[in-house]
Amino acid sequence: MIHAAEGVTEVTDDTFDTEVLAAGLPVLVEFTADWCGPCRQLAPVLSAVAAEEAGRIKIVQIDVDHNPGIASRYAVLAMPTMMVFRSGEPVKSMVGARPKRRLLQELEDVFETV
């Protein structure tokens, strides 16, 4: 089981299309794994962003070890990888943990078009 961030939904290969591609809001997907140290560091950051930006972005996590289909569909090789999807299309990709302030800065262009 991945280190679930509070306020962040866990998605699977089976639920990805419904939860992410069909979502009304932009969706930040964190591709994560149990063994990933930086993913653990990122969990509280994602929880905080999920709480603060609830009306502007949806945040979900997917465990790549248990859901290899989606990871291979989007050619995700490094953990953590975060991808932002809007209207079913990936519009941004970021690799590695980062502090909340930097993540919010990187998401500004996503928020501007909401």
CSV table of C-alpha atoms in Angstrom, one decimal:
chain,number,residue,atom,x,y,z
A,1,MET,CA,0.0,0.0,0.0
A,2,ILE,CA,1.3,3.4,-0.9
A,3,HIS,CA,1.8,6.2,1.6
A,4,ALA,CA,-1.5,7.8,0.9
A,5,ALA,CA,-1.5,11.6,1.2
A,6,GLU,CA,-4.6,12.9,3.1
A,7,GLY,CA,-7.2,14.3,0.8
A,8,VAL,CA,-5.6,12.6,-2.2
A,9,THR,CA,-7.6,9.8,-4.0
A,10,GLU,CA,-5.8,6.6,-5.0
A,11,VAL,CA,-6.6,5.5,-8.5
A,12,THR,CA,-5.9,2.3,-10.4
A,13,ASP,CA,-5.5,1.1,-13.9
A,14,ASP,CA,-9.3,0.3,-13.8
A,15,THR,CA,-10.4,3.7,-12.4
A,16,PHE,CA,-7.9,6.0,-14.1
A,17,ASP,CA,-10.0,6.9,-17.1
A,18,THR,CA,-13.1,7.8,-15.0
A,19,GLU,CA,-11.2,9.6,-12.2
A,20,VAL,CA,-8.7,11.4,-14.3
A,21,LEU,CA,-9.6,11.6,-18.0
A,22,ALA,CA,-13.3,12.3,-17.4
A,23,ALA,CA,-12.8,14.8,-14.5
A,24,GLY,CA,-14.2,18.3,-14.8
A,25,LEU,CA,-11.2,19.9,-13.1
A,26,PRO,CA,-7.5,19.6,-14.1
A,27,VAL,CA,-6.1,16.6,-12.3
A,28,LEU,CA,-2.6,16.2,-10.9
A,29,VAL,CA,-1.6,12.6,-10.9
A,30,GLU,CA,1.3,11.5,-8.8
A,31,PHE,CA,2.9,8.3,-10.1
A,32,THR,CA,4.3,6.7,-6.9
A,33,ALA,CA,5.6,3.5,-5.3
A,34,ASP,CA,6.1,2.0,-1.9
A,35,TRP,CA,9.9,2.0,-2.2
A,36,CYS,CA,10.1,5.6,-3.3
A,37,GLY,CA,11.7,7.9,-0.6
A,38,PRO,CA,11.0,11.2,-2.4
A,39,CYS,CA,7.4,10.1,-2.8
A,40,ARG,CA,7.0,9.9,1.0
A,41,GLN,CA,8.4,13.5,1.2
A,42,LEU,CA,5.9,14.6,-1.4
A,43,ALA,CA,2.8,13.2,0.4
A,44,PRO,CA,2.3,16.1,2.9
A,45,VAL,CA,2.9,18.6,0.1
A,46,LEU,CA,0.2,17.0,-2.0
A,47,SER,CA,-2.2,16.9,1.0
A,48,ALA,CA,-1.7,20.6,1.6
A,49,VAL,CA,-2.2,21.5,-2.1
A,50,ALA,CA,-5.3,19.3,-2.3
A,51,ALA,CA,-6.8,21.1,0.7
A,52,GLU,CA,-5.9,24.6,-0.4
A,53,GLU,CA,-6.8,24.3,-4.1
A,54,ALA,CA,-9.8,21.9,-3.8
A,55,GLY,CA,-11.9,23.9,-6.2
A,56,ARG,CA,-9.2,24.3,-8.8
A,57,ILE,CA,-7.4,21.0,-9.1
A,58,LYS,CA,-8.0,17.4,-8.2
A,59,ILE,CA,-5.0,15.4,-6.9
A,60,VAL,CA,-4.7,11.6,-7.2
A,61,GLN,CA,-2.0,9.0,-6.7
A,62,ILE,CA,-1.4,5.8,-8.6
A,63,ASP,CA,0.9,3.0,-7.4
A,64,VAL,CA,3.0,2.0,-10.5
A,65,ASP,CA,3.9,-1.4,-9.0
A,66,HIS,CA,0.3,-2.4,-8.8
A,67,ASN,CA,-0.9,-0.5,-11.8
A,68,PRO,CA,1.7,-0.8,-14.5
A,69,GLY,CA,-0.7,-0.2,-17.4
A,70,ILE,CA,-1.2,3.5,-16.8
A,71,ALA,CA,2.5,4.1,-16.1
A,72,SER,CA,3.5,2.4,-19.4
A,73,ARG,CA,0.7,4.2,-21.3
A,74,TYR,CA,2.3,7.6,-20.3
A,75,ALA,CA,5.9,6.3,-20.4
A,76,VAL,CA,6.5,7.1,-16.7
A,77,LEU,CA,9.9,5.8,-15.7
A,78,ALA,CA,11.0,7.8,-12.6
A,79,MET,CA,9.2,8.2,-9.3
A,80,PRO,CA,7.7,10.5,-8.3
A,81,THR,CA,6.4,11.8,-11.6
A,82,MET,CA,3.5,14.2,-11.5
A,83,MET,CA,1.4,14.8,-14.6
A,84,VAL,CA,-1.4,17.3,-15.0
A,85,PHE,CA,-4.3,16.3,-17.1
A,86,ARG,CA,-6.9,18.7,-18.5
A,87,SER,CA,-9.8,17.5,-20.6
A,88,GLY,CA,-8.3,14.0,-20.8
A,89,GLU,CA,-4.9,15.2,-22.1
A,90,PRO,CA,-1.6,15.4,-20.3
A,91,VAL,CA,-0.6,19.1,-20.3
A,92,LYS,CA,2.4,19.2,-17.9
A,93,SER,CA,4.9,16.7,-16.4
A,94,MET,CA,7.2,17.1,-13.5
A,95,VAL,CA,9.7,14.6,-12.0
A,96,GLY,CA,10.9,14.6,-8.4
A,97,ALA,CA,9.8,15.9,-5.1
A,98,ARG,CA,9.5,19.6,-4.5
A,99,PRO,CA,8.4,21.9,-1.8
A,100,LYS,CA,4.8,23.2,-1.8
A,101,ARG,CA,5.7,26.7,-2.8
A,102,ARG,CA,7.6,25.5,-5.9
A,103,LEU,CA,4.8,23.1,-6.8
A,104,LEU,CA,2.2,25.8,-6.6
A,105,GLN,CA,4.4,28.1,-8.8
A,106,GLU,CA,4.7,25.3,-11.4
A,107,LEU,CA,0.9,24.9,-11.3
A,108,GLU,CA,0.1,28.6,-11.8
A,109,ASP,CA,-0.4,28.2,-15.6
A,110,VAL,CA,-2.8,25.3,-15.0
A,111,PHE,CA,-4.8,27.4,-12.5
A,112,GLU,CA,-4.9,30.4,-14.8
A,113,THR,CA,-7.0,28.5,-17.4
A,114,VAL,CA,-9.5,27.0,-15.0
